[in-house]
CSV table of C-alpha atoms (C1' of nucleotides) in Angstrom, one decimal:
chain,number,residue,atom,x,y,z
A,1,UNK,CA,146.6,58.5,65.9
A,2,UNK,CA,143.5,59.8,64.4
A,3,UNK,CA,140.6,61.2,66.1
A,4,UNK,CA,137.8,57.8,65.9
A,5,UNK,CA,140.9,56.0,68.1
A,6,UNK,CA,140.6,59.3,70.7
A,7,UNK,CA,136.9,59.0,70.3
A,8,UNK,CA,137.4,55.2,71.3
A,9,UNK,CA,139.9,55.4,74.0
A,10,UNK,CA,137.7,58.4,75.8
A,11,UNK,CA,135.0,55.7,76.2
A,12,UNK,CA,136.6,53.4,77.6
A,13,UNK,CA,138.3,55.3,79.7
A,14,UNK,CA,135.4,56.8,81.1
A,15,UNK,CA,134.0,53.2,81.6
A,16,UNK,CA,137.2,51.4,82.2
A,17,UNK,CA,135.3,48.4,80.4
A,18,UNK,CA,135.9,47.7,77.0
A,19,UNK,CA,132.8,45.7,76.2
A,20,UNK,CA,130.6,48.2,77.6
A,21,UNK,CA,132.4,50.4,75.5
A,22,UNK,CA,131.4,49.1,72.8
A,23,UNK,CA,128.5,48.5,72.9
A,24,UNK,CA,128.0,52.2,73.8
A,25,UNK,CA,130.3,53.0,70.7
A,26,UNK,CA,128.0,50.6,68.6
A,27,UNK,CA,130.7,48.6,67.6
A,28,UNK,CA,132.0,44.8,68.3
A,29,UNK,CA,134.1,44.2,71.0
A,30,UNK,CA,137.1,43.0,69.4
A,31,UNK,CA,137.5,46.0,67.3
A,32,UNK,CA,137.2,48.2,70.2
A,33,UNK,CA,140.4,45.6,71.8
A,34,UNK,CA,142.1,46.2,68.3
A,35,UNK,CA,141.5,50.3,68.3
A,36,UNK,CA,142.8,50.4,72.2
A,37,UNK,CA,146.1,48.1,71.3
A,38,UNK,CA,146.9,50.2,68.0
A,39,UNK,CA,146.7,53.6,69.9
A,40,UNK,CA,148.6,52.4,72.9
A,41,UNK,CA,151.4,51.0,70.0
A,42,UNK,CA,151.3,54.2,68.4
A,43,UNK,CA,151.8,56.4,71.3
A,44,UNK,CA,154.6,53.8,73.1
A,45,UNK,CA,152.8,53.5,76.6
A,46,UNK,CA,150.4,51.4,78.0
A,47,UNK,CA,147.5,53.3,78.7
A,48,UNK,CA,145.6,50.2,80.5
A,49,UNK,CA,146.7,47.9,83.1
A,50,UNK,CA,144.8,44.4,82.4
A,51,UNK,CA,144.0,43.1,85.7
A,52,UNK,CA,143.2,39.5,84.7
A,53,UNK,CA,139.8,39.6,82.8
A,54,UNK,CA,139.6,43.1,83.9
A,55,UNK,CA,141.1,47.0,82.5
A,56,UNK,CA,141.9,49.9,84.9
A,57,UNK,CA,143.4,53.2,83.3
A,58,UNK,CA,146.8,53.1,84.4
A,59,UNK,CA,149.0,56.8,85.3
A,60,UNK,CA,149.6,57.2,81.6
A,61,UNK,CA,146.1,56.8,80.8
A,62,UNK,CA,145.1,59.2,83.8
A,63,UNK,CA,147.4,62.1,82.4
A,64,UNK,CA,145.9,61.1,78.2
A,65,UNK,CA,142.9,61.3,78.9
A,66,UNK,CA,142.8,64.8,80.4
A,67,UNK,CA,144.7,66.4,77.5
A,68,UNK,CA,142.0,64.1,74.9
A,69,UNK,CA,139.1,65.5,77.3
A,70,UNK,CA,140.6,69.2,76.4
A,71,UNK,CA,141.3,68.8,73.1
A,72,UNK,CA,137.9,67.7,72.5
A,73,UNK,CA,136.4,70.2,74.1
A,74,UNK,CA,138.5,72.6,72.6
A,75,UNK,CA,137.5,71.5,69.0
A,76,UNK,CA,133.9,71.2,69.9
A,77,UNK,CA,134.3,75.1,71.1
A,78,UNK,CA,135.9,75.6,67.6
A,79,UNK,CA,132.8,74.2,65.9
A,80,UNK,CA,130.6,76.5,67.5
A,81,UNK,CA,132.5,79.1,66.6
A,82,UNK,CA,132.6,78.4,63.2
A,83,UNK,CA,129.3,77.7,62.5
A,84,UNK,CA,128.2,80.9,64.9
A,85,UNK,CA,129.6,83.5,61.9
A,86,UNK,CA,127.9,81.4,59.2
A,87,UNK,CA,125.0,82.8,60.9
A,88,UNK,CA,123.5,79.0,61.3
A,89,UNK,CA,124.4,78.7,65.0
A,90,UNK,CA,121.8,76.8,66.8
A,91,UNK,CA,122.7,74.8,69.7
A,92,UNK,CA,120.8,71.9,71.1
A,93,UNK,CA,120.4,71.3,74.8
A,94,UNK,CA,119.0,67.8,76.1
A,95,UNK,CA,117.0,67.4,78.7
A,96,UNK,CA,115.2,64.7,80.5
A,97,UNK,CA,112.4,65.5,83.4
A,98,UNK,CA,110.2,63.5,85.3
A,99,UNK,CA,106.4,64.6,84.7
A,100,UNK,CA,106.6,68.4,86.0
A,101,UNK,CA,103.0,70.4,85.1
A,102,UNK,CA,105.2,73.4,84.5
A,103,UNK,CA,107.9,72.1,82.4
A,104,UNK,CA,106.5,73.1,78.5
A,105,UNK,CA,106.0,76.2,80.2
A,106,UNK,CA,109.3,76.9,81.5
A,107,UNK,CA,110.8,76.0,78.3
A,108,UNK,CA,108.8,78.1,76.1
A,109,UNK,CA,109.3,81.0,78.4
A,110,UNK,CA,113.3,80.6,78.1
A,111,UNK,CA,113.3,79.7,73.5
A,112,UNK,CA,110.9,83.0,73.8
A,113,UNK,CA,114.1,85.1,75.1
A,114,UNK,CA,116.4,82.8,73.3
A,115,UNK,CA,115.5,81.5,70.1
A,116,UNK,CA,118.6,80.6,69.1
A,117,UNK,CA,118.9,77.7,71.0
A,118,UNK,CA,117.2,74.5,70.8
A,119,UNK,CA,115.7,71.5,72.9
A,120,UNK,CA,115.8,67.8,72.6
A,121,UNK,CA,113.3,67.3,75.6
A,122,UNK,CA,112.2,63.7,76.8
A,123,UNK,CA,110.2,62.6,79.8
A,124,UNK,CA,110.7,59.6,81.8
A,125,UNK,CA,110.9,58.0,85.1
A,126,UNK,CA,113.7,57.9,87.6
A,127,UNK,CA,115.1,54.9,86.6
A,128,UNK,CA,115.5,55.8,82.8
A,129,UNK,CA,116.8,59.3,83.3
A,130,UNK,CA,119.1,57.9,85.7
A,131,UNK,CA,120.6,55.7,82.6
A,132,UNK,CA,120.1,58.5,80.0
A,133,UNK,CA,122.5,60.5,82.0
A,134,UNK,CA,124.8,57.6,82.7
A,135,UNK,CA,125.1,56.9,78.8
A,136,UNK,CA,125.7,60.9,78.4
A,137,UNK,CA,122.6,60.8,76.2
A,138,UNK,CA,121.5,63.8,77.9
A,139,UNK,CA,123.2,67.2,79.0
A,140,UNK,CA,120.6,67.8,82.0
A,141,UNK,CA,117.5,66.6,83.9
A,142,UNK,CA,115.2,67.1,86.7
A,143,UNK,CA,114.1,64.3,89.0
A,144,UNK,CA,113.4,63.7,92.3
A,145,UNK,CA,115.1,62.2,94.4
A,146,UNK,CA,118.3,63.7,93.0
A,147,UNK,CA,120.6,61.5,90.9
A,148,UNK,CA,123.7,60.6,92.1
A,149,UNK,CA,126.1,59.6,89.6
A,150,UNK,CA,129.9,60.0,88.9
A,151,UNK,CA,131.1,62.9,86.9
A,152,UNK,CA,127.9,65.1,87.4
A,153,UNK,CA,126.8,67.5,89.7
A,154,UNK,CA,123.4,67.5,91.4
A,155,UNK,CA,121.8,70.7,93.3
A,156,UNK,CA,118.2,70.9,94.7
A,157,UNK,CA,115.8,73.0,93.5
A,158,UNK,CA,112.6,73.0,95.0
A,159,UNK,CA,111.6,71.4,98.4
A,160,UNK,CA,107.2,70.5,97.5
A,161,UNK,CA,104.7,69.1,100.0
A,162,UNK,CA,102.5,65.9,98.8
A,163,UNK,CA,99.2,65.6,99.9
A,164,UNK,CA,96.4,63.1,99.5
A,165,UNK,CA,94.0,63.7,96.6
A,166,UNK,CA,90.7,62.9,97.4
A,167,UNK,CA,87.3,62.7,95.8
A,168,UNK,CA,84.8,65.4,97.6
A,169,UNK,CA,82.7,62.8,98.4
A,170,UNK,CA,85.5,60.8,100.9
A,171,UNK,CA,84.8,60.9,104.7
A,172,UNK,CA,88.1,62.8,104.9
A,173,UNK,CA,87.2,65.5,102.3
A,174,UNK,CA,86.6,68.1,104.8
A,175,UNK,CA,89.4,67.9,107.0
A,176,UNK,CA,92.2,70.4,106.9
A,177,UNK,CA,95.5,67.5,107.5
A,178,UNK,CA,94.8,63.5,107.9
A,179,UNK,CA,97.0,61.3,109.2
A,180,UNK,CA,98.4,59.2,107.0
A,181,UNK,CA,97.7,55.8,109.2
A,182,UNK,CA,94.3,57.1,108.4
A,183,UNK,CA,93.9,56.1,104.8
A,184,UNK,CA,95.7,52.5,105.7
A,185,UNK,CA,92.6,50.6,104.3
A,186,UNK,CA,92.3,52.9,101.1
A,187,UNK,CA,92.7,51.9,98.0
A,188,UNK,CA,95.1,53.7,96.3
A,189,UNK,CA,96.2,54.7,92.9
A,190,UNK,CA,99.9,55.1,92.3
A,191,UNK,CA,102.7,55.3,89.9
A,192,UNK,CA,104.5,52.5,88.5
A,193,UNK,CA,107.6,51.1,90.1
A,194,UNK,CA,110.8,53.0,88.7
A,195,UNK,CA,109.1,56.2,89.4
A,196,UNK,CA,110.6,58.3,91.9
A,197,UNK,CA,107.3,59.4,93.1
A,198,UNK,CA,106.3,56.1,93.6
A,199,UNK,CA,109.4,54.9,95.7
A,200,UNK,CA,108.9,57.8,98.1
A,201,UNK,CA,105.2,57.4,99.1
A,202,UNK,CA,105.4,54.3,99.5
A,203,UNK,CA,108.4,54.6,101.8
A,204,UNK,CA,106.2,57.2,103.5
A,205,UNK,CA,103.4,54.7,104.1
A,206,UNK,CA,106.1,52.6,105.2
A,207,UNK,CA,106.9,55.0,107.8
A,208,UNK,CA,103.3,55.2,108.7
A,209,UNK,CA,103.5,51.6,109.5
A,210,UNK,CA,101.6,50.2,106.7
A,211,UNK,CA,102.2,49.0,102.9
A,212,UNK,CA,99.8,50.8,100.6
A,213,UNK,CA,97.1,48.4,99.1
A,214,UNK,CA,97.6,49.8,95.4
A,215,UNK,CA,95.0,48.5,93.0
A,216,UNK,CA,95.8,50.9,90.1
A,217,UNK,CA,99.3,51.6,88.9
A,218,UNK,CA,99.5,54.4,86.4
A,219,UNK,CA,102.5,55.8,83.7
A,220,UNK,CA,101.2,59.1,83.0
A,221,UNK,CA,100.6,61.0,86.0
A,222,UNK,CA,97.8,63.1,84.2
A,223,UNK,CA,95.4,60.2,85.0
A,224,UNK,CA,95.7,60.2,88.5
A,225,UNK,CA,93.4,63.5,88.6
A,226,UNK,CA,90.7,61.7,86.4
A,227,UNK,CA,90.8,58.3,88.6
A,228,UNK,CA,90.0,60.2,91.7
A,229,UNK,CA,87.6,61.5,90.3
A,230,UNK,CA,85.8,58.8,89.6
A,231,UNK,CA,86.1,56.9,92.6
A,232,UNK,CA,88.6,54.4,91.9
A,233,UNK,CA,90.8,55.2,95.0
A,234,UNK,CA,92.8,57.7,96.8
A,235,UNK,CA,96.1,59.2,95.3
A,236,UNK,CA,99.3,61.3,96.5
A,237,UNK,CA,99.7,64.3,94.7
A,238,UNK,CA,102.6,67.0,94.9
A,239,UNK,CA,101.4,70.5,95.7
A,240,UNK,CA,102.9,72.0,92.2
A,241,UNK,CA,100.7,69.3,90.4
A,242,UNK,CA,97.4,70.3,92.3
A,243,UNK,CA,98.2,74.2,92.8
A,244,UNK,CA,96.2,74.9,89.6
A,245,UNK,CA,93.3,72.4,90.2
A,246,UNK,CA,89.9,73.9,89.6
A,247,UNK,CA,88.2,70.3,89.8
A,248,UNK,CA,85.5,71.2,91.9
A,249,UNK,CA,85.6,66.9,92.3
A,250,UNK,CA,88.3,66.4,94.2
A,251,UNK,CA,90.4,67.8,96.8
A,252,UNK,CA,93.8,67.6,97.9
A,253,UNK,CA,94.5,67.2,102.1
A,254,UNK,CA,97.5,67.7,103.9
A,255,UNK,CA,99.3,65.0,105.5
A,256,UNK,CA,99.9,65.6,109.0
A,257,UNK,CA,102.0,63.2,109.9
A,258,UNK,CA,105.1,61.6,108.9
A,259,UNK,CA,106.2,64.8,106.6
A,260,UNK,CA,105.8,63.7,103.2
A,261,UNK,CA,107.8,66.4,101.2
A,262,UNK,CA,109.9,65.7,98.3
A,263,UNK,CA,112.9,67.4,96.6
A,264,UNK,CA,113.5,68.0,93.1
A,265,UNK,CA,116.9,68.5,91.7
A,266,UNK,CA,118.9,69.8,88.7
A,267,UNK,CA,121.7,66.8,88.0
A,268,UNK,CA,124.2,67.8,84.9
A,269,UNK,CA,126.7,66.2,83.5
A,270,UNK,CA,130.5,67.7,84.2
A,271,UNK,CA,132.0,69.1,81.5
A,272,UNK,CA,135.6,70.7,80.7
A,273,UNK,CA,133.2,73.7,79.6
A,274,UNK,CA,129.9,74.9,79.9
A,275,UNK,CA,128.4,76.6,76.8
A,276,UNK,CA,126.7,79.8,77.3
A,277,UNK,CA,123.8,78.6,76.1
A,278,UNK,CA,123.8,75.6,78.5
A,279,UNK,CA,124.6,77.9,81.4
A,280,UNK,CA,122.1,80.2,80.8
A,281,UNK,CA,120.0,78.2,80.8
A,282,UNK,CA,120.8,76.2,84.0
A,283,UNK,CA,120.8,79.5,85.9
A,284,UNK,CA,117.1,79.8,84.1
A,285,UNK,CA,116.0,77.1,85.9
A,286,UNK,CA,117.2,77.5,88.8
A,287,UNK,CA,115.1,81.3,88.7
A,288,UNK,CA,112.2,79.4,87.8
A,289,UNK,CA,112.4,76.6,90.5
A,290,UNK,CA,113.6,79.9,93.1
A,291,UNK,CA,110.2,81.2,91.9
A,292,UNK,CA,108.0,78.8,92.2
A,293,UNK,CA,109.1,77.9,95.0
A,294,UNK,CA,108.2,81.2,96.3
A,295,UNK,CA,104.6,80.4,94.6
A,296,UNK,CA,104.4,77.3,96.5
A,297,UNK,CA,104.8,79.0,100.0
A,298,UNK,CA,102.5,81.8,99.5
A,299,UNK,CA,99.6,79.1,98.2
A,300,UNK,CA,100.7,77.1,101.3
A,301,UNK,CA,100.7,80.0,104.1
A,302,UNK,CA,99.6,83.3,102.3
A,303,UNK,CA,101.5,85.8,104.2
A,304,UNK,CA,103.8,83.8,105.9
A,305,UNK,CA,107.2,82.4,104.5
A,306,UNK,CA,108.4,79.1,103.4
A,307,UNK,CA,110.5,77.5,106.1
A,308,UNK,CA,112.5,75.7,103.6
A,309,UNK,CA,115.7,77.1,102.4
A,310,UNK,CA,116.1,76.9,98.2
A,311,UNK,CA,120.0,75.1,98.1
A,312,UNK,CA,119.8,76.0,94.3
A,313,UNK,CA,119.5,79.8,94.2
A,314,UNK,CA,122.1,80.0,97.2
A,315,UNK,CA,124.7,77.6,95.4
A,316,UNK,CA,124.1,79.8,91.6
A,317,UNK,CA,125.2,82.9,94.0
B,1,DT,C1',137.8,25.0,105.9
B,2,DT,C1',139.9,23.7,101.8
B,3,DT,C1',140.0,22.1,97.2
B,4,DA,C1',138.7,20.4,92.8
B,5,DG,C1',135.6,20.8,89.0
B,6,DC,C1',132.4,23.3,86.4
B,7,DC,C1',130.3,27.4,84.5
B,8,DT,C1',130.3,32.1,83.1
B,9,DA,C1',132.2,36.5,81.8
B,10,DA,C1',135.6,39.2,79.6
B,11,DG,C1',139.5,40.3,76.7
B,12,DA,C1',142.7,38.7,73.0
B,13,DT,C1',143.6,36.4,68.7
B,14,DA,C1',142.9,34.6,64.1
B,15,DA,C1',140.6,34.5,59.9
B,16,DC,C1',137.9,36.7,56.8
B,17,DG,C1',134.7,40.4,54.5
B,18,DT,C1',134.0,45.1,52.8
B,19,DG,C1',134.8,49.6,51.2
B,20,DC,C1',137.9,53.1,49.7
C,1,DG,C1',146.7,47.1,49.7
C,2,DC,C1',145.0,49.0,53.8
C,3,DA,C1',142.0,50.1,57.5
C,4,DC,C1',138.3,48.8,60.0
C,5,DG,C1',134.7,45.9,60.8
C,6,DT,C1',132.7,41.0,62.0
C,7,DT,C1',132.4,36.1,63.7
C,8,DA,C1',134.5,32.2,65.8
C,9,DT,C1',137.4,30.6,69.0
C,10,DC,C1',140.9,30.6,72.7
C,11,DT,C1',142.6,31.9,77.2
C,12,DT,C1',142.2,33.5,81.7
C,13,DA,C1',140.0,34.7,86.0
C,14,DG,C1',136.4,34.6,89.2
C,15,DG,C1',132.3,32.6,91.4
C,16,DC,C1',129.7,28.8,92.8
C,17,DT,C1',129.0,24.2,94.6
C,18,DA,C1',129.9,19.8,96.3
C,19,DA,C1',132.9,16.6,98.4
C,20,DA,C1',136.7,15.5,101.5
DNA sequence: TTTAGCCTAAGATAACGTGC
DNA sequence: GCACGTTATCTTAGGCTAAA
């Protein structure tokens, strides 16, 4: 038993699928077969039961894994410590994020107070996070809707209205809320398909009784400022993205009607042990999120207090 | 509704190559 | 020689469809 055959049979165990395995393992399908078969001969037990073209981790594979889940864990922990009194330590955290204004900022804040630890950071849309996570690829992300998934855990963070960006020229300009029915002949500019954003306004059109007449689909999000702008349609926009607009151009409205609000989440994959770097820096976020969501409700109703409870901070407690 | 035939997907096996 | 990989091929099971 050596610990590439542990390595193997934690993968498929996880997937319960030994060609997804390996292609997840970047190897051939047969050797993966081979790796599973010598294991189980070496140990004396079946760890699979083969259900006609089909594997499902039997008892014996149930009770394996959780002692090969520990053990790695345990010799990743001894890593750490090892290379901690080198004085090399430097951990890497990975994290995905759909496009967040705030984001760069947030992470430079935390490496300022903790410069020991490191960031692989990618953006992407729902859809690829979604499979990032499922392939373990990444430790954490932020996305909205949250991502369900098995073996992580998902808490939401930050509840933020969308509203209609408009040029200042547009016959609604001036109003305080629109309806969205409204803005049912508009042309609009939206996000592509996959992104999260996308799927909820145009669910919330949907709910307005009308399908979105979208003439400009977008990837970066950065754009859909600078298309307003000049004229090419109408856009959603979520309150954190226009807080900090000074374009005297264009204009964001509330919708009065259906509620368009959004929630973003924190979604992290299970593990039989949190670092402390990867906990301090989940409880980070969740502060920044707690904070800006305070932000958000003083921008929306200075004075007053946002109705919407913040799940995150009251789960961290 | 049942059954036979075909297609496809998935895992296993055999033979062989490569590197240590 | 051995371990581990690959490709080619085989076996099996499940899904689909058409005919009875």
């Amino acid at each position: 038993m050596d610990l590439l055959q542990l390595k193997y049979f934690q993968t498929v165990a996880r997937r319960e699928h030994i060609t997804q395995a390996a292609k997840e393992l970047n190897i051939a399908q047969p050797s993966l077969s081979q790796t599973i078969a010598r294991l189980e001969d070496d140990l004396g037990v079946t760890l699979f039961d083969r259900l006609g073209r089909n594997i499902r981790l039997n008892e014996a594979g149930r009770i394996f894994l959780q002692h090969v889940e520990r053990a790695f864990s345990e010799l990743e922990k001894g890593k750490r410590e090892a290379v901690r009194i080198t004085g090399k330590y430097e951990e890497v955290i990975t994290v995905a994020s759909i496009h967040l204004p705030f984001v760069s900022e947030m992470l430079a804040s935390f490496v300022a107070k903790h410069p020991e630890t490191r960031f692989r950071f990618q953006q992407g849309c729902y859809n690829s996070m979604k499979q990032l996570l499922k392939d373990r690829e990444i430790d954490l992300c932020l996305s909205a809707p949250p991502i369900e998934l098995p073996n992580t855990t998902s808490i939401p963070l930050l509840s933020e209205e969308l509203r209609l960006l408009l040029p200042v020229s547009h016959r609604l300009a001036s109003r305080e809320s629109v309806h969205l029915i409204e803005v049912e002949k508009e042309a609009f500019i939206g996000l592509k398909a996959g992104f999260g954003l996308r799927d909820a306004t145009d669910e919330f059109c949907r709910k307005a009784g009308f399908t979105p007449n979208v003439i400009f689909e977008v990837e970066d999000p950065a754009l859909l400022h600078k298309l307003v702008r000049a004229g090419i349609g109408i856009a959603f926009i979520p309150a954190l993205w226009d807080m900090d607009n000074t374009d005297p151009a264009t204009v964001a409205v509330r919708i009065a009607d259906p509620n368009c609000f959004r929630t973003i989440s924190l979604t992290w994959l299970e593990r039989q042990e949190l670092s402390p770097s990867f906990e301090r820096f989940r409880i980070y976020v969740i502060e920044y999120f707690h904070k800006l969501q305070q932000r958000l409700a003083s921008a929306a109703s200075p004075g007053g207090e946002h109705p919407r409870s913040i799940i995150g901070l009251e789960r961290l407690k």
